[in-house]
Amino acid sequence: MPVTANQEEPRPMQNESHHKANGTNPGETLGALSSVLLPVVARGAVVRRPVGEALATATGGDRRLISTLRALRERHGDDPLPLSYTGRRIALVLAAEDVRVLLRGTPDPFSPVGAEKRGALAHFQPHGALVFAQEDRPRRREANEQALALGRTIHPEARTIAAHADEEARALVAALRNAGSLGGVLDWARFSRTFDALARRVVFGAFAARDRRTTDLLRRLRARANRSYLSPVDRRTRGSFLDRVRADVDRADPDALAARPGRPCSEERPEDQAAHWLFAFDSAAIATFRALALLTSQGTTAETARVEGLTQDGLDLPLLRATLRESVRLWPTTLMVIRESLRETTWRERTIEPGTAFLVMSGYFHRDASRLPYADSFEPAIWADGRAEREPAILPFGYGPAGCPGRDLVPMTVSFFLRALLRGGPLHRVDEAPPLRRHELPASLDHFTLRFSYQGTAQGGIDL
């Protein structure tokens, strides 16, 4: 029988007789591809392209994606909507409840590893947990969760991580102040270099802070990964990168992630998993830079978060953690979540073939004003009062068996870094755009164009 739309949690039923999918007409398919999939390709799914981000912002691409998917849902109903795309079977997920089905139904019947993801990750981590053999994935997943302390708001190595964040932020603030009025602007290039250093510190230890070469190699490989399996693997560069990562894993500081109990370092090819951590921290950098835009926005909500950073010592900074999560909700760094069906699945009124890639477009669900009264607002309180967790399609870090195991570590790390930057002095937006307001936030925020500057004198240090 089909799953009814009014069930609390619709579940796809397998291997039952039901009518086959009725997809879109050619015009709708073309419109969906141009509004939904092509912008993801242009922006870069693995590493962002400045031109793609600028184009999305200038043309209102994120708003158009939302309106396109909403219109498709109104015409075709709640079921995932099949499309034909160069011979690849895909289906656009249109209902929030179906996101829960897909994420909780991972890895069976919905695999997190499709052809596109496998092709992309092969460029820089061919043996990571996400693409490892099915029978070995649970063991490597468990090692990941232990190393990253999934489920613990405050990581066991939080004090060390806070010290790393404080040191890198202080150095950045000092460099900006010493540069004077002509060079003291915090742009994406300066910010990302510092955040990359923080990421290497957290993963390997303080000795890796200035090892830009490893990050540069990874970025080159990720640029090729944007084209997934359509681009041949640069085996020489990949080998150089993984050799460097392996060497850093072998000499990791005792309090670094790569030396944690339960770490993947005792597994075969630990360098692949450490490479994934570095890759994931790049998305955290984008979200953190946008979080600075939220913290410099107008209104009491931003002011309250700033006060937490200026006045609260110690390791527990809930408002700054929530600010990071709001940054990812408002402007997702993972534009699209993919799950591939292992067999035929039946939904409410539609049966979909096995081998279909189900596409969850994060921005559509995170900005669904018909469901979320705070869709376009900066509302960190939703992460404290349970509203965000009750929404099945709000997934800044994913959930379920294949959710991001760093979803507690990253907001904590970022909260320390944001606190240290706030204590560097008053921070202001100095790019051409005006400060953000709490409500009616734009659907796009191009992190490449953000600019900040300090004014006034530095404030006191952090008592950890």
Coordinates of C-alpha atoms in Angstrom, one line a residue:
M1 CA 0.0 0.0 0.0
P2 CA 1.2 3.6 -0.5
V3 CA 2.3 5.7 2.4
T4 CA -0.3 8.3 3.2
A5 CA 0.9 11.9 3.4
N6 CA -0.7 12.5 6.8
Q7 CA 1.4 9.9 8.5
E8 CA 3.8 11.3 11.2
E9 CA 6.7 9.7 9.5
P10 CA 6.1 8.3 6.0
R11 CA 8.2 5.3 5.1
P12 CA 8.9 4.0 1.6
M13 CA 7.7 0.5 1.1
Q14 CA 9.8 -1.9 -0.9
N15 CA 9.0 -4.4 -3.6
E16 CA 5.3 -3.9 -3.7
S17 CA 3.1 -3.5 -6.8
H18 CA 2.2 0.2 -7.3
H19 CA 1.9 2.6 -10.2
K20 CA 5.1 3.8 -11.6
A21 CA 6.4 7.4 -11.3
N22 CA 5.0 10.2 -13.4
G23 CA 7.8 12.7 -13.7
T24 CA 8.0 16.2 -15.2
N25 CA 7.4 17.2 -18.8
P26 CA 10.5 18.2 -20.8
G27 CA 10.0 21.9 -20.1
E28 CA 9.7 21.4 -16.3
T29 CA 12.7 19.1 -16.4
L30 CA 14.8 21.8 -18.2
G31 CA 13.6 24.4 -15.7
A32 CA 14.4 22.2 -12.7
L33 CA 17.9 21.4 -14.0
S34 CA 18.7 25.1 -14.8
S35 CA 17.4 26.4 -11.5
V36 CA 18.3 23.6 -9.1
L37 CA 21.3 21.5 -10.4
L38 CA 23.3 23.8 -12.7
P39 CA 23.8 26.4 -10.0
V40 CA 25.3 23.7 -7.7
V41 CA 27.7 22.7 -10.5
A42 CA 28.6 26.4 -11.2
R43 CA 29.3 27.2 -7.5
G44 CA 31.3 24.0 -6.9
A45 CA 30.0 21.1 -4.7
V46 CA 33.4 20.3 -3.2
V47 CA 35.2 23.7 -3.3
R48 CA 33.4 27.0 -3.9
R49 CA 34.2 29.0 -7.1
P50 CA 34.2 32.8 -6.6
V51 CA 32.5 33.3 -10.0
G52 CA 29.8 30.8 -9.2
E53 CA 29.1 32.4 -5.8
A54 CA 29.0 35.9 -7.3
L55 CA 26.6 34.7 -10.0
A56 CA 24.3 33.1 -7.6
T57 CA 24.1 36.2 -5.5
A58 CA 23.7 38.6 -8.5
T59 CA 21.0 36.6 -10.1
G60 CA 19.0 35.6 -7.0
G61 CA 19.7 31.9 -7.7
D62 CA 19.0 30.7 -4.2
R63 CA 15.6 32.4 -4.1
R64 CA 14.8 31.0 -7.6
L65 CA 15.7 27.5 -6.3
I66 CA 13.2 27.9 -3.5
S67 CA 10.4 29.1 -5.7
T68 CA 11.1 26.5 -8.4
L69 CA 10.9 23.6 -5.9
R70 CA 7.8 25.1 -4.2
A71 CA 6.1 25.3 -7.6
L72 CA 7.0 21.7 -8.5
R73 CA 5.5 20.5 -5.2
E74 CA 2.3 22.4 -5.8
R75 CA 1.9 20.8 -9.3
H76 CA 3.1 17.3 -8.5
G77 CA 2.5 16.7 -4.9
D78 CA 4.7 15.8 -1.9
D79 CA 6.4 12.7 -3.4
P80 CA 10.0 12.8 -4.6
L81 CA 9.9 13.9 -8.2
P82 CA 11.8 11.9 -10.7
L83 CA 13.9 13.6 -13.4
S84 CA 15.9 12.2 -16.3
Y85 CA 19.4 13.7 -16.3
T86 CA 21.9 12.4 -18.9
G87 CA 20.8 8.9 -18.3
R88 CA 21.1 9.3 -14.5
R89 CA 18.0 8.6 -12.5
I90 CA 17.4 11.4 -9.9
A91 CA 14.5 12.5 -7.8
L92 CA 14.0 15.9 -6.2
V93 CA 12.8 15.6 -2.6
L94 CA 10.0 18.1 -2.0
A95 CA 8.5 17.2 1.4
A96 CA 10.3 17.8 4.7
E97 CA 9.0 14.5 6.2
D98 CA 10.8 12.6 3.3
V99 CA 14.1 14.0 4.4
R100 CA 13.7 12.2 7.7
V101 CA 12.9 9.0 5.8
L102 CA 16.0 9.2 3.7
L103 CA 18.4 10.1 6.5
R104 CA 17.1 7.6 9.0
G105 CA 16.9 5.0 6.2
T106 CA 20.7 5.2 5.6
P107 CA 22.6 3.0 4.7
D108 CA 19.7 0.6 3.8
P109 CA 17.7 1.2 1.6
F110 CA 19.3 4.6 1.0
S111 CA 23.1 4.5 0.5
P112 CA 25.1 7.7 1.3
V113 CA 27.6 6.7 -1.3
G114 CA 26.5 7.3 -4.9
A115 CA 28.5 7.5 -8.1
E116 CA 28.9 11.3 -7.8
K117 CA 30.2 11.2 -4.2
R118 CA 32.5 8.3 -4.8
G119 CA 33.9 10.0 -7.9
A120 CA 34.5 13.3 -6.0
L121 CA 36.1 11.8 -2.9
A122 CA 38.4 9.6 -5.0
H123 CA 40.4 12.7 -5.8
F124 CA 41.6 13.2 -2.3
Q125 CA 40.4 10.4 0.1
P126 CA 39.8 7.2 -1.9
H127 CA 39.6 5.1 1.2
G128 CA 37.7 7.3 3.6
A129 CA 34.8 6.1 5.8
L130 CA 32.2 7.4 3.4
V131 CA 33.4 5.3 0.5
F132 CA 34.8 2.4 2.4
A133 CA 33.5 -1.1 1.8
Q134 CA 30.0 -1.6 3.2
E135 CA 31.1 -4.2 5.7
D136 CA 33.9 -2.1 7.1
R137 CA 32.1 1.2 7.2
P138 CA 30.5 0.8 10.7
R139 CA 33.9 0.1 12.3
R140 CA 35.4 3.2 10.7
R141 CA 32.3 5.3 11.5
E142 CA 32.6 4.3 15.2
A143 CA 36.3 5.3 15.2
N144 CA 35.3 8.7 13.7
E145 CA 32.6 9.3 16.3
Q146 CA 35.0 8.5 19.2
A147 CA 37.7 10.8 17.9
L148 CA 35.3 13.6 17.3
A149 CA 33.3 12.9 20.5
L150 CA 29.9 12.9 18.8
G151 CA 27.1 13.6 21.3
R152 CA 29.3 15.6 23.6
T153 CA 28.7 19.4 23.5
I154 CA 32.2 20.0 25.0
H155 CA 34.9 17.9 23.5
P156 CA 37.4 16.2 25.9
E157 CA 40.2 18.2 24.3
A158 CA 38.1 21.5 24.4
R159 CA 40.7 23.4 26.5
T160 CA 43.4 22.7 24.0
I161 CA 41.2 23.6 21.1
A162 CA 40.2 26.8 22.8
A163 CA 43.9 27.7 23.3
H164 CA 44.5 27.0 19.6
A165 CA 41.6 29.2 18.6
D166 CA 42.7 32.0 20.9
E167 CA 46.3 32.0 19.6
E168 CA 45.3 32.0 15.9
A169 CA 42.7 34.7 16.4
R170 CA 45.1 36.9 18.4
A171 CA 47.8 36.6 15.7
L172 CA 45.2 37.6 13.0
V173 CA 44.0 40.6 15.0
A174 CA 47.5 41.7 15.6
A175 CA 48.4 41.4 11.9
L176 CA 45.3 43.4 11.0
R177 CA 46.0 46.2 13.5
N178 CA 49.7 46.4 12.4
A179 CA 48.7 46.7 8.8
G180 CA 47.2 50.1 9.4
S181 CA 44.3 51.7 7.6
L182 CA 45.4 50.6 4.1
G183 CA 45.8 46.9 4.8
G184 CA 43.9 46.2 8.0
V185 CA 40.8 44.7 6.3
L186 CA 39.7 41.1 7.2
D187 CA 38.8 39.6 3.8
W188 CA 38.2 36.0 2.9
A189 CA 41.8 35.3 1.9
R190 CA 43.2 36.4 5.3
F191 CA 40.4 34.8 7.2
S192 CA 40.6 31.4 5.5
R193 CA 44.4 31.2 5.9
T194 CA 44.0 31.7 9.6
F195 CA 41.1 29.2 9.9
D196 CA 43.1 26.6 7.8
A197 CA 45.9 27.0 10.4
L198 CA 43.4 26.4 13.2
A199 CA 42.1 23.3 11.5
R200 CA 45.5 21.8 11.1
R201 CA 46.3 22.6 14.8
V202 CA 43.1 20.8 15.9
V203 CA 43.6 17.8 13.6
F204 CA 47.4 17.3 14.0
G205 CA 48.8 19.7 16.6
A206 CA 50.5 23.0 16.9
F207 CA 53.4 21.9 14.7
A208 CA 51.1 21.8 11.7
A209 CA 49.9 25.4 12.0
R210 CA 52.2 26.8 9.3
D211 CA 52.0 23.9 6.9
R212 CA 50.1 25.7 4.2
R213 CA 51.5 23.2 1.6
T214 CA 49.2 20.4 2.8
T215 CA 46.1 22.6 2.6
D216 CA 47.1 24.0 -0.8
L217 CA 47.5 20.5 -2.2
L218 CA 44.1 19.5 -0.8
R219 CA 42.5 22.6 -2.4
R220 CA 44.0 21.7 -5.8
L221 CA 42.6 18.1 -5.5
R222 CA 39.2 19.4 -4.4
A223 CA 39.0 21.7 -7.4
R224 CA 39.3 18.6 -9.6
A225 CA 36.7 16.8 -7.4
N226 CA 34.1 19.5 -8.3
R227 CA 33.9 17.5 -11.6
S228 CA 33.6 14.2 -9.8
Y229 CA 34.2 11.2 -12.0
L230 CA 34.3 13.4 -15.1
S231 CA 37.8 14.6 -14.2
P232 CA 40.7 12.0 -14.1
V233 CA 42.4 11.7 -10.8
D234 CA 45.7 13.5 -10.4
R235 CA 47.4 10.5 -8.7
R236 CA 50.8 12.3 -8.3
T237 CA 49.3 15.2 -6.4
R238 CA 47.0 13.0 -4.5
G239 CA 49.9 10.8 -3.4
S240 CA 52.0 13.8 -2.3
F241 CA 49.0 15.1 -0.3
L242 CA 48.2 11.8 1.4
D243 CA 51.9 11.2 2.2
R244 CA 52.1 14.5 4.0
V245 CA 48.9 13.8 5.9
R246 CA 50.1 10.4 6.9
A247 CA 53.4 11.9 8.2
D248 CA 51.4 14.4 10.3
V249 CA 49.1 11.6 11.6
D250 CA 52.2 9.7 12.7
R251 CA 53.6 12.6 14.7
A252 CA 50.3 14.1 15.9
D253 CA 50.3 15.8 19.3
P254 CA 48.8 13.7 22.1
D255 CA 45.8 16.1 22.4
A256 CA 45.1 16.4 18.7
L257 CA 42.2 14.7 17.0
A258 CA 44.6 12.4 15.0
A259 CA 45.9 11.0 18.3
R260 CA 42.5 10.6 20.1
P261 CA 41.5 7.2 21.6
G262 CA 39.4 5.4 19.0
R263 CA 41.0 7.4 16.3
P264 CA 41.2 6.1 12.7
C265 CA 45.0 6.2 13.1
S266 CA 45.0 2.6 14.1
E267 CA 43.0 1.7 11.0
E268 CA 44.2 1.0 7.5
R269 CA 44.9 4.2 5.6
P270 CA 44.3 6.7 8.4
E271 CA 45.4 9.6 6.2
D272 CA 42.2 9.4 4.2
Q273 CA 40.1 10.1 7.3
A274 CA 42.3 12.9 8.5
A275 CA 42.0 14.3 4.9
H276 CA 38.2 14.3 5.3
W277 CA 38.5 16.3 8.6
L278 CA 40.6 18.9 6.8
F279 CA 38.1 19.0 4.0
A280 CA 35.1 19.4 6.4
F281 CA 36.8 22.3 8.2
D282 CA 36.8 24.3 5.0
S283 CA 33.0 24.4 5.1
A284 CA 33.3 25.4 8.7
A285 CA 35.5 28.4 7.7
I286 CA 32.8 29.6 5.2
A287 CA 30.1 29.3 7.9
T288 CA 32.3 31.1 10.5
F289 CA 33.0 34.0 8.2
R290 CA 29.3 34.4 7.5
A291 CA 28.6 34.1 11.2
L292 CA 30.7 37.2 11.6
A293 CA 28.3 39.0 9.4
L294 CA 25.5 37.8 11.7
L295 CA 27.3 39.0 14.7
T296 CA 27.8 42.4 13.2
S297 CA 24.2 42.7 12.2
Q298 CA 21.7 45.0 13.8
G299 CA 19.4 44.2 16.7
T300 CA 19.4 42.8 20.2
T301 CA 19.8 39.2 19.1
A302 CA 23.3 39.8 17.6
E303 CA 24.1 42.1 20.5
T304 CA 23.3 39.3 23.0
A305 CA 25.5 36.9 21.2
R306 CA 28.4 39.4 21.1
V307 CA 28.0 40.0 24.9
E308 CA 28.4 36.3 25.5
G309 CA 31.7 36.3 23.6
L310 CA 32.9 39.4 25.4
T311 CA 31.9 38.3 28.9
Q312 CA 31.8 34.5 29.1
D313 CA 35.1 32.7 29.9
G314 CA 35.3 28.9 30.1
L315 CA 34.3 26.4 27.4
D316 CA 30.5 26.7 27.2
L317 CA 29.3 29.3 24.7
P318 CA 25.8 28.3 23.6
L319 CA 24.9 31.5 21.8
L320 CA 28.0 31.5 19.7
R321 CA 27.5 27.8 18.9
A322 CA 23.9 28.6 17.8
T323 CA 25.2 31.5 15.7
L324 CA 27.3 29.1 13.7
R325 CA 24.4 26.7 13.3
E326 CA 22.2 29.6 12.1
S327 CA 24.9 30.6 9.6
V328 CA 24.7 27.1 8.1
R329 CA 20.9 27.0 8.2
L330 CA 20.5 30.4 6.5
W331 CA 23.3 29.8 4.0
P332 CA 24.0 26.1 3.7
T333 CA 27.6 25.0 3.0
T334 CA 26.3 21.6 1.8
L335 CA 24.1 22.7 -1.0
M336 CA 22.8 19.2 -1.8
V337 CA 22.5 16.0 0.2
I338 CA 22.3 12.8 -1.9
R339 CA 21.0 9.3 -1.0
E340 CA 20.9 6.5 -3.6
S341 CA 18.2 3.9 -3.3
L342 CA 19.4 0.3 -3.3
R343 CA 16.0 -1.1 -4.4
E344 CA 12.6 0.0 -5.6
T345 CA 10.8 2.3 -3.1
T346 CA 7.1 3.3 -2.9
W347 CA 6.1 6.5 -1.4
R348 CA 2.6 8.0 -1.1
E349 CA 1.5 7.8 -4.7
R350 CA 4.7 7.1 -6.6
T351 CA 7.0 4.1 -7.0
I352 CA 10.6 5.0 -7.8
E353 CA 13.2 2.7 -9.4
P354 CA 16.3 1.3 -7.6
G355 CA 19.5 3.2 -8.3
T356 CA 17.8 6.6 -8.1
A357 CA 19.7 9.4 -6.5
F358 CA 17.4 11.4 -4.2
L359 CA 18.5 15.0 -4.0
V360 CA 17.8 17.1 -0.9
M361 CA 18.3 20.8 -1.6
S362 CA 19.2 22.3 1.8
G363 CA 18.4 25.9 1.0
Y364 CA 14.8 25.0 -0.1
F365 CA 14.0 23.4 3.3
H366 CA 16.0 25.7 5.5
R367 CA 14.1 28.8 4.0
D368 CA 10.7 27.2 3.7
A369 CA 8.5 30.2 4.9
S370 CA 5.4 28.1 4.6
R371 CA 6.6 25.8 7.4
L372 CA 9.2 27.9 9.3
P373 CA 8.1 31.3 10.7
Y374 CA 11.8 32.1 11.3
A375 CA 12.9 31.0 7.8
D376 CA 14.5 34.3 6.8
S377 CA 15.5 35.5 10.3
F378 CA 18.5 35.2 12.5
E379 CA 17.0 33.1 15.3
P380 CA 19.6 31.3 17.4
A381 CA 17.0 30.4 20.1
I382 CA 15.7 27.6 17.9
W383 CA 18.8 25.6 18.7
A384 CA 18.1 25.9 22.5
D385 CA 14.3 25.4 22.7
G386 CA 14.1 22.3 20.4
R387 CA 12.4 23.9 17.4
A388 CA 15.3 23.2 15.1
E389 CA 15.6 19.6 16.2
R390 CA 11.9 19.0 15.7
E391 CA 12.2 20.0 12.0
P392 CA 13.2 16.9 9.9
A393 CA 14.6 19.0 7.1
I394 CA 16.8 21.4 9.0
L395 CA 20.1 19.6 8.6
P396 CA 23.1 21.9 9.0
F397 CA 25.3 18.9 9.9
G398 CA 22.9 16.1 9.0
Y399 CA 21.6 13.4 11.3
G400 CA 20.9 9.7 11.2
P401 CA 23.5 6.9 10.7
A402 CA 25.5 8.9 8.2
G403 CA 25.1 12.3 9.8
C404 CA 28.3 14.4 10.3
P405 CA 30.2 13.0 13.3
G406 CA 31.7 16.5 13.8
R407 CA 28.4 18.2 14.4
D408 CA 29.3 18.9 18.1
L409 CA 33.0 19.5 17.6
V410 CA 32.7 22.1 14.9
P411 CA 30.3 24.5 16.6
M412 CA 32.3 24.3 19.8
T413 CA 35.6 25.0 17.9
V414 CA 34.0 27.9 16.0
S415 CA 32.5 29.4 19.2
F416 CA 36.0 29.7 20.7
F417 CA 37.4 31.3 17.5
L418 CA 34.5 33.8 17.3
R419 CA 34.9 34.7 21.0
A420 CA 38.6 35.5 20.4
L421 CA 37.8 37.6 17.3
L422 CA 35.1 39.6 19.2
R423 CA 37.6 40.3 21.9
G424 CA 40.0 41.8 19.4
G425 CA 37.9 45.0 19.5
P426 CA 34.7 46.4 17.8
L427 CA 34.3 44.6 14.4
H428 CA 32.4 46.2 11.5
R429 CA 31.3 45.3 8.0
V430 CA 33.2 47.5 5.6
D431 CA 32.2 46.0 2.2
E432 CA 29.7 47.7 0.0
A433 CA 26.7 45.8 1.5
P434 CA 24.9 47.3 4.5
P435 CA 24.9 45.4 7.8
L436 CA 22.4 42.5 8.0
R437 CA 19.2 42.9 9.8
R438 CA 17.7 40.2 12.0
H439 CA 14.7 39.7 9.7
E440 CA 14.4 39.5 5.9
L441 CA 17.9 38.1 5.5
P442 CA 19.1 37.6 1.9
A443 CA 18.9 34.0 0.5
S444 CA 22.5 34.4 -0.7
L445 CA 25.6 35.7 1.1
D446 CA 28.8 35.6 -0.9
H447 CA 31.6 35.0 1.6
F448 CA 34.2 35.9 -1.0
T449 CA 33.0 39.6 -0.9
L450 CA 32.6 40.0 2.9
R451 CA 35.0 42.6 4.5
F452 CA 35.4 43.5 8.1
S453 CA 37.6 45.9 10.0
Y454 CA 38.5 46.6 13.7
Q455 CA 38.1 49.9 15.4
G456 CA 39.1 50.9 18.9
T457 CA 41.5 49.2 21.2
A458 CA 41.8 45.5 21.8
Q459 CA 39.9 44.1 24.8
G460 CA 41.1 41.7 27.5
G461 CA 42.2 38.1 27.0
I462 CA 40.3 34.9 27.7
D463 CA 40.5 33.1 31.1
L464 CA 40.3 29.5 30.2

